[in-house]
């Protein structure tokens, strides 16, 4: 397994029993390291059977309150880097006529969340890309799995300083990291799974939102 992170993977190496190799990369500023990531993966692993696009973060605030760097960084990490990495692995996956590409998205793609407009837009864009790619790859042996979690306890989602302006300590958590990881692994191992709603209500909410629209204020 090859783990890509800006600065967390050394802590994981010290504090977990999982065996992995790490690549340090800041996806918020440039995609030039995406090629380095794929090159390292082939060097260390000999090939890529599964790509999990999980990188993402949010900056809280009304659109006009945030800097362009905040906007650009979220779009790069949440959407563009995943599209770039996917583009790079597809060529080899086509050659071997097999592979699994996982996109970890969010239930927020189905609602307009004030204060998280850029986060929602970037994840919604990636959702559209992933769902379309899923159909484009039919018959090629490459499976796309889209994962839609809700609020996940145990992540750094509210870690950005912008979230300190409001009290998010009473957030109702839908699930935890362990459950999300288990669901993703299960989906990868089962050949017939292409979409995963971590919490049942996300699928229902999505259908309602598509019909009537939904706005959530934070």
C-alpha atoms as a PDB file:
ATOM      1  CA  UNK A   1       0.000   0.000   0.000  1.00  0.00           C
ATOM      2  CA  UNK A   2       1.226   3.496  -0.863  1.00  0.00           C
ATOM      3  CA  UNK A   3      -0.153   6.349   1.260  1.00  0.00           C
ATOM      4  CA  UNK A   4      -0.054   9.933   0.029  1.00  0.00           C
ATOM      5  CA  UNK A   5      -0.299  12.783   2.542  1.00  0.00           C
ATOM      6  CA  UNK A   6       1.135  16.214   3.167  1.00  0.00           C
ATOM      7  CA  UNK A   7       2.421  15.514   6.666  1.00  0.00           C
ATOM      8  CA  UNK A   8       0.442  12.808   8.508  1.00  0.00           C
ATOM      9  CA  UNK A   9       1.888   9.549   7.285  1.00  0.00           C
ATOM     10  CA  UNK A  10       4.980   9.576   9.520  1.00  0.00           C
ATOM     11  CA  UNK A  11       2.684   9.687  12.571  1.00  0.00           C
ATOM     12  CA  UNK A  12       0.691   6.784  11.151  1.00  0.00           C
ATOM     13  CA  UNK A  13       3.852   4.787  10.613  1.00  0.00           C
ATOM     14  CA  UNK A  14       4.830   5.239  14.262  1.00  0.00           C
ATOM     15  CA  UNK A  15       1.395   4.618  15.748  1.00  0.00           C
ATOM     16  CA  UNK A  16      -0.192   1.840  13.674  1.00  0.00           C
ATOM     17  CA  UNK A  17       0.585  -1.753  12.776  1.00  0.00           C
ATOM     18  CA  UNK A  18      -0.292  -1.220   9.107  1.00  0.00           C
ATOM     19  CA  UNK A  19       2.548  -1.777   6.654  1.00  0.00           C
ATOM     20  CA  UNK A  20       2.735   0.933   4.006  1.00  0.00           C
ATOM     21  CA  UNK A  21       5.051   3.220   2.089  1.00  0.00           C
ATOM     22  CA  UNK A  22       4.507   6.974   2.188  1.00  0.00           C
ATOM     23  CA  UNK A  23       4.861   9.835  -0.268  1.00  0.00           C
ATOM     24  CA  UNK A  24       4.741  13.434   0.920  1.00  0.00           C
ATOM     25  CA  UNK A  25       2.816  15.686  -1.438  1.00  0.00           C
ATOM     26  CA  UNK A  26       0.915  18.974  -1.133  1.00  0.00           C
ATOM     27  CA  UNK A  27      -2.010  18.568  -3.516  1.00  0.00           C
ATOM     28  CA  UNK A  28      -3.388  22.015  -2.658  1.00  0.00           C
ATOM     29  CA  UNK A  29      -0.816  23.978  -4.626  1.00  0.00           C
ATOM     30  CA  UNK A  30       0.128  21.885  -7.639  1.00  0.00           C
ATOM     31  CA  UNK A  31      -0.541  18.621  -9.418  1.00  0.00           C
ATOM     32  CA  UNK A  32       3.066  18.169 -10.494  1.00  0.00           C
ATOM     33  CA  UNK A  33       3.592  15.645  -7.714  1.00  0.00           C
ATOM     34  CA  UNK A  34       0.768  13.433  -9.046  1.00  0.00           C
ATOM     35  CA  UNK A  35       3.176  11.957 -11.578  1.00  0.00           C
ATOM     36  CA  UNK A  36       5.682  11.371  -8.775  1.00  0.00           C
ATOM     37  CA  UNK A  37       3.015   9.525  -6.782  1.00  0.00           C
ATOM     38  CA  UNK A  38       2.208   7.143  -9.634  1.00  0.00           C
ATOM     39  CA  UNK A  39       5.891   6.620 -10.427  1.00  0.00           C
ATOM     40  CA  UNK A  40       6.597   5.746  -6.784  1.00  0.00           C
ATOM     41  CA  UNK A  41       3.625   3.376  -6.699  1.00  0.00           C
ATOM     42  CA  UNK A  42       4.920   1.383  -9.655  1.00  0.00           C
ATOM     43  CA  UNK A  43       8.420   1.403  -8.198  1.00  0.00           C
ATOM     44  CA  UNK A  44       7.343   0.153  -4.761  1.00  0.00           C
ATOM     45  CA  UNK A  45       4.308  -1.960  -5.604  1.00  0.00           C
ATOM     46  CA  UNK A  46       5.065  -3.059  -9.150  1.00  0.00           C
ATOM     47  CA  UNK A  47       1.646  -1.900 -10.323  1.00  0.00           C
ATOM     48  CA  UNK A  48      -1.637  -0.371  -9.250  1.00  0.00           C
ATOM     49  CA  UNK A  49      -4.732  -2.519  -8.804  1.00  0.00           C
ATOM     50  CA  UNK A  50      -6.700  -0.110  -6.594  1.00  0.00           C
ATOM     51  CA  UNK A  51      -6.694   3.695  -6.419  1.00  0.00           C
ATOM     52  CA  UNK A  52      -8.553   5.293  -3.499  1.00  0.00           C
ATOM     53  CA  UNK A  53      -9.171   9.015  -3.962  1.00  0.00           C
ATOM     54  CA  UNK A  54      -9.733  10.085  -0.364  1.00  0.00           C
ATOM     55  CA  UNK A  55      -7.940  13.442  -0.047  1.00  0.00           C
ATOM     56  CA  UNK A  56     -10.148  16.348   0.923  1.00  0.00           C
ATOM     57  CA  UNK A  57     -10.602  19.258   3.293  1.00  0.00           C
ATOM     58  CA  UNK A  58     -12.924  22.198   3.913  1.00  0.00           C
ATOM     59  CA  UNK A  59     -12.527  25.862   4.803  1.00  0.00           C
ATOM     60  CA  UNK A  60     -15.532  27.418   6.545  1.00  0.00           C
ATOM     61  CA  UNK A  61     -16.882  30.853   5.628  1.00  0.00           C
ATOM     62  CA  UNK A  62     -19.038  32.755   3.178  1.00  0.00           C
ATOM     63  CA  UNK A  63     -17.535  32.870  -0.293  1.00  0.00           C
ATOM     64  CA  UNK A  64     -16.523  36.534  -0.121  1.00  0.00           C
ATOM     65  CA  UNK A  65     -14.855  36.034   3.255  1.00  0.00           C
ATOM     66  CA  UNK A  66     -12.312  33.509   2.027  1.00  0.00           C
ATOM     67  CA  UNK A  67      -9.136  34.198   0.073  1.00  0.00           C
ATOM     68  CA  UNK A  68      -8.653  32.929  -3.458  1.00  0.00           C
ATOM     69  CA  UNK A  69      -5.945  30.632  -2.075  1.00  0.00           C
ATOM     70  CA  UNK A  70      -8.587  28.992   0.138  1.00  0.00           C
ATOM     71  CA  UNK A  71     -10.874  28.469  -2.850  1.00  0.00           C
ATOM     72  CA  UNK A  72      -8.111  27.226  -5.134  1.00  0.00           C
ATOM     73  CA  UNK A  73      -6.688  24.841  -2.546  1.00  0.00           C
ATOM     74  CA  UNK A  74     -10.015  23.126  -1.902  1.00  0.00           C
ATOM     75  CA  UNK A  75     -10.738  22.674  -5.602  1.00  0.00           C
ATOM     76  CA  UNK A  76      -7.254  21.289  -6.220  1.00  0.00           C
ATOM     77  CA  UNK A  77      -7.305  18.797  -3.335  1.00  0.00           C
ATOM     78  CA  UNK A  78     -10.954  17.786  -3.427  1.00  0.00           C
ATOM     79  CA  UNK A  79     -11.423  17.495  -7.179  1.00  0.00           C
ATOM     80  CA  UNK A  80      -8.532  18.212  -9.556  1.00  0.00           C
ATOM     81  CA  UNK A  81      -5.926  15.983  -7.884  1.00  0.00           C
ATOM     82  CA  UNK A  82      -8.326  13.011  -7.877  1.00  0.00           C
ATOM     83  CA  UNK A  83      -9.095  13.547 -11.561  1.00  0.00           C
ATOM     84  CA  UNK A  84      -5.387  13.824 -12.355  1.00  0.00           C
ATOM     85  CA  UNK A  85      -4.404  10.665 -10.459  1.00  0.00           C
ATOM     86  CA  UNK A  86      -7.282   8.769 -12.062  1.00  0.00           C
ATOM     87  CA  UNK A  87      -6.195   9.934 -15.506  1.00  0.00           C
ATOM     88  CA  UNK A  88      -2.661   8.710 -14.840  1.00  0.00           C
ATOM     89  CA  UNK A  89      -3.641   5.210 -13.663  1.00  0.00           C
ATOM     90  CA  UNK A  90      -6.247   4.525 -16.339  1.00  0.00           C
ATOM     91  CA  UNK A  91      -3.677   3.887 -19.070  1.00  0.00           C
ATOM     92  CA  UNK A  92      -2.091   0.995 -17.177  1.00  0.00           C
ATOM     93  CA  UNK A  93      -5.429  -0.319 -15.955  1.00  0.00           C
ATOM     94  CA  UNK A  94      -6.606  -0.472 -19.557  1.00  0.00           C
ATOM     95  CA  UNK A  95      -3.547  -2.565 -20.427  1.00  0.00           C
ATOM     96  CA  UNK A  96      -4.231  -5.074 -17.658  1.00  0.00           C
ATOM     97  CA  UNK A  97      -8.021  -4.811 -18.213  1.00  0.00           C
ATOM     98  CA  UNK A  98      -8.699  -4.682 -14.506  1.00  0.00           C
ATOM     99  CA  UNK A  99      -8.628  -2.277 -11.600  1.00  0.00           C
ATOM    100  CA  UNK A 100     -10.763  -0.502  -9.031  1.00  0.00           C
ATOM    101  CA  UNK A 101     -10.954   3.272  -8.598  1.00  0.00           C
ATOM    102  CA  UNK A 102     -12.641   4.511  -5.418  1.00  0.00           C
ATOM    103  CA  UNK A 103     -13.893   8.058  -4.929  1.00  0.00           C
ATOM    104  CA  UNK A 104     -14.650   9.033  -1.330  1.00  0.00           C
ATOM    105  CA  UNK A 105     -17.213  11.811  -1.713  1.00  0.00           C
ATOM    106  CA  UNK A 106     -19.765  13.234   0.743  1.00  0.00           C
ATOM    107  CA  UNK A 107     -23.476  13.378   1.371  1.00  0.00           C
ATOM    108  CA  UNK A 108     -23.033  17.157   1.102  1.00  0.00           C
ATOM    109  CA  UNK A 109     -23.110  16.869  -2.702  1.00  0.00           C
ATOM    110  CA  UNK A 110     -26.897  16.623  -2.404  1.00  0.00           C
ATOM    111  CA  UNK A 111     -27.435  19.868  -0.464  1.00  0.00           C
ATOM    112  CA  UNK A 112     -26.365  23.495  -0.726  1.00  0.00           C
ATOM    113  CA  UNK A 113     -24.497  24.175   2.524  1.00  0.00           C
ATOM    114  CA  UNK A 114     -23.902  27.817   3.371  1.00  0.00           C
ATOM    115  CA  UNK A 115     -20.394  28.348   4.640  1.00  0.00           C
ATOM    116  CA  UNK A 116     -19.135  25.322   2.716  1.00  0.00           C
ATOM    117  CA  UNK A 117     -19.976  26.375  -0.839  1.00  0.00           C
ATOM    118  CA  UNK A 118     -16.551  25.646  -2.303  1.00  0.00           C
ATOM    119  CA  UNK A 119     -16.208  22.329  -0.495  1.00  0.00           C
ATOM    120  CA  UNK A 120     -19.646  21.252  -1.708  1.00  0.00           C
ATOM    121  CA  UNK A 121     -19.004  22.436  -5.255  1.00  0.00           C
ATOM    122  CA  UNK A 122     -15.658  20.637  -5.515  1.00  0.00           C
ATOM    123  CA  UNK A 123     -17.084  17.384  -4.160  1.00  0.00           C
ATOM    124  CA  UNK A 124     -20.188  17.676  -6.357  1.00  0.00           C
ATOM    125  CA  UNK A 125     -17.956  18.174  -9.384  1.00  0.00           C
ATOM    126  CA  UNK A 126     -15.953  15.086  -8.487  1.00  0.00           C
ATOM    127  CA  UNK A 127     -19.173  13.137  -7.954  1.00  0.00           C
ATOM    128  CA  UNK A 128     -20.373  14.032 -11.451  1.00  0.00           C
ATOM    129  CA  UNK A 129     -16.993  13.052 -12.898  1.00  0.00           C
ATOM    130  CA  UNK A 130     -16.908   9.731 -11.031  1.00  0.00           C
ATOM    131  CA  UNK A 131     -20.491   8.718 -11.821  1.00  0.00           C
ATOM    132  CA  UNK A 132     -19.984   9.501 -15.521  1.00  0.00           C
ATOM    133  CA  UNK A 133     -16.636   7.681 -15.585  1.00  0.00           C
ATOM    134  CA  UNK A 134     -18.368   4.671 -14.045  1.00  0.00           C
ATOM    135  CA  UNK A 135     -20.540   4.333 -17.157  1.00  0.00           C
ATOM    136  CA  UNK A 136     -17.757   5.186 -19.611  1.00  0.00           C
ATOM    137  CA  UNK A 137     -15.661   2.290 -18.287  1.00  0.00           C
ATOM    138  CA  UNK A 138     -18.376  -0.357 -18.580  1.00  0.00           C
ATOM    139  CA  UNK A 139     -17.049  -3.453 -20.327  1.00  0.00           C
ATOM    140  CA  UNK A 140     -13.375  -2.546 -19.818  1.00  0.00           C
ATOM    141  CA  UNK A 141     -12.794  -4.518 -16.609  1.00  0.00           C
ATOM    142  CA  UNK A 142     -12.254  -1.353 -14.565  1.00  0.00           C
ATOM    143  CA  UNK A 143     -14.743  -0.674 -11.782  1.00  0.00           C
ATOM    144  CA  UNK A 144     -15.500   2.707 -10.233  1.00  0.00           C
ATOM    145  CA  UNK A 145     -16.859   2.801  -6.676  1.00  0.00           C
ATOM    146  CA  UNK A 146     -18.398   6.010  -5.336  1.00  0.00           C
ATOM    147  CA  UNK A 147     -18.655   6.325  -1.546  1.00  0.00           C
ATOM    148  CA  UNK A 148     -20.980   8.827   0.130  1.00  0.00           C
ATOM    149  CA  UNK A 149     -20.382   9.191   3.884  1.00  0.00           C
ATOM    150  CA  UNK A 150     -22.032  11.713   6.185  1.00  0.00           C
ATOM    151  CA  UNK A 151     -20.240  13.329   9.125  1.00  0.00           C
ATOM    152  CA  UNK A 152     -17.396  11.071  10.251  1.00  0.00           C
ATOM    153  CA  UNK A 153     -16.142  11.061  13.830  1.00  0.00           C
ATOM    154  CA  UNK A 154     -12.370  10.765  14.147  1.00  0.00           C
ATOM    155  CA  UNK A 155     -11.308  12.831  11.134  1.00  0.00           C
ATOM    156  CA  UNK A 156      -9.662  16.243  10.855  1.00  0.00           C
ATOM    157  CA  UNK A 157     -12.605  17.738   8.920  1.00  0.00           C
ATOM    158  CA  UNK A 158     -13.175  20.510  11.475  1.00  0.00           C
ATOM    159  CA  UNK A 159      -9.447  20.990  12.012  1.00  0.00           C
ATOM    160  CA  UNK A 160      -9.047  24.079   9.834  1.00  0.00           C
ATOM    161  CA  UNK A 161      -8.799  27.311  11.894  1.00  0.00           C
ATOM    162  CA  UNK A 162     -11.813  28.754  10.038  1.00  0.00           C
ATOM    163  CA  UNK A 163     -14.119  26.401  11.958  1.00  0.00           C
ATOM    164  CA  UNK A 164     -13.189  27.979  15.300  1.00  0.00           C
ATOM    165  CA  UNK A 165     -15.535  30.900  14.679  1.00  0.00           C
ATOM    166  CA  UNK A 166     -18.552  28.675  15.443  1.00  0.00           C
ATOM    167  CA  UNK A 167     -19.285  25.879  17.890  1.00  0.00           C
ATOM    168  CA  UNK A 168     -19.139  22.589  16.009  1.00  0.00           C
ATOM    169  CA  UNK A 169     -18.635  20.496  19.137  1.00  0.00           C
ATOM    170  CA  UNK A 170     -22.275  19.380  19.101  1.00  0.00           C
ATOM    171  CA  UNK A 171     -22.168  17.916  15.612  1.00  0.00           C
ATOM    172  CA  UNK A 172     -24.247  14.758  15.272  1.00  0.00           C
ATOM    173  CA  UNK A 173     -21.846  12.138  13.949  1.00  0.00           C
ATOM    174  CA  UNK A 174     -23.318   9.672  11.453  1.00  0.00           C
ATOM    175  CA  UNK A 175     -20.481   7.190  11.582  1.00  0.00           C
ATOM    176  CA  UNK A 176     -16.804   6.728  12.458  1.00  0.00           C
ATOM    177  CA  UNK A 177     -13.595   6.227  10.525  1.00  0.00           C
ATOM    178  CA  UNK A 178     -13.439   2.487  11.192  1.00  0.00           C
ATOM    179  CA  UNK A 179     -16.877   1.868   9.697  1.00  0.00           C
ATOM    180  CA  UNK A 180     -16.074   3.905   6.589  1.00  0.00           C
ATOM    181  CA  UNK A 181     -12.813   2.011   6.053  1.00  0.00           C
ATOM    182  CA  UNK A 182     -14.575  -1.341   6.502  1.00  0.00           C
ATOM    183  CA  UNK A 183     -17.265  -0.362   3.990  1.00  0.00           C
ATOM    184  CA  UNK A 184     -14.665   0.734   1.430  1.00  0.00           C
ATOM    185  CA  UNK A 185     -12.667  -2.487   1.774  1.00  0.00           C
ATOM    186  CA  UNK A 186     -15.864  -4.522   1.487  1.00  0.00           C
ATOM    187  CA  UNK A 187     -16.846  -2.631  -1.669  1.00  0.00           C
ATOM    188  CA  UNK A 188     -13.418  -3.186  -3.239  1.00  0.00           C
ATOM    189  CA  UNK A 189     -13.584  -6.916  -2.546  1.00  0.00           C
ATOM    190  CA  UNK A 190     -17.110  -7.353  -3.932  1.00  0.00           C
ATOM    191  CA  UNK A 191     -17.154  -7.203  -7.723  1.00  0.00           C
ATOM    192  CA  UNK A 192     -20.777  -6.078  -7.997  1.00  0.00           C
ATOM    193  CA  UNK A 193     -20.576  -2.964  -5.780  1.00  0.00           C
ATOM    194  CA  UNK A 194     -20.324   0.433  -7.496  1.00  0.00           C
ATOM    195  CA  UNK A 195     -21.956   2.807  -4.996  1.00  0.00           C
ATOM    196  CA  UNK A 196     -21.883   2.932  -1.191  1.00  0.00           C
ATOM    197  CA  UNK A 197     -23.994   5.095   1.117  1.00  0.00           C
ATOM    198  CA  UNK A 198     -22.385   4.822   4.548  1.00  0.00           C
ATOM    199  CA  UNK A 199     -25.611   5.948   6.242  1.00  0.00           C
ATOM    200  CA  UNK A 200     -28.974   4.899   4.769  1.00  0.00           C
ATOM    201  CA  UNK A 201     -30.452   8.386   4.994  1.00  0.00           C
ATOM    202  CA  UNK A 202     -27.904   9.868   2.578  1.00  0.00           C
ATOM    203  CA  UNK A 203     -29.371   7.959  -0.352  1.00  0.00           C
ATOM    204  CA  UNK A 204     -32.901   9.032   0.607  1.00  0.00           C
ATOM    205  CA  UNK A 205     -31.827  12.645   1.145  1.00  0.00           C
ATOM    206  CA  UNK A 206     -30.093  12.631  -2.219  1.00  0.00           C
ATOM    207  CA  UNK A 207     -33.242  11.640  -4.054  1.00  0.00           C
ATOM    208  CA  UNK A 208     -35.326  14.251  -2.208  1.00  0.00           C
ATOM    209  CA  UNK A 209     -32.730  16.980  -2.818  1.00  0.00           C
ATOM    210  CA  UNK A 210     -32.588  16.200  -6.531  1.00  0.00           C
ATOM    211  CA  UNK A 211     -36.361  16.628  -6.747  1.00  0.00           C
ATOM    212  CA  UNK A 212     -36.883  19.687  -4.563  1.00  0.00           C
ATOM    213  CA  UNK A 213     -33.463  21.177  -3.773  1.00  0.00           C
ATOM    214  CA  UNK A 214     -32.100  21.486  -0.250  1.00  0.00           C
ATOM    215  CA  UNK A 215     -30.219  24.242   1.568  1.00  0.00           C
ATOM    216  CA  UNK A 216     -28.501  23.798   4.935  1.00  0.00           C
ATOM    217  CA  UNK A 217     -27.213  26.750   6.960  1.00  0.00           C
ATOM    218  CA  UNK A 218     -24.176  26.385   9.203  1.00  0.00           C
END
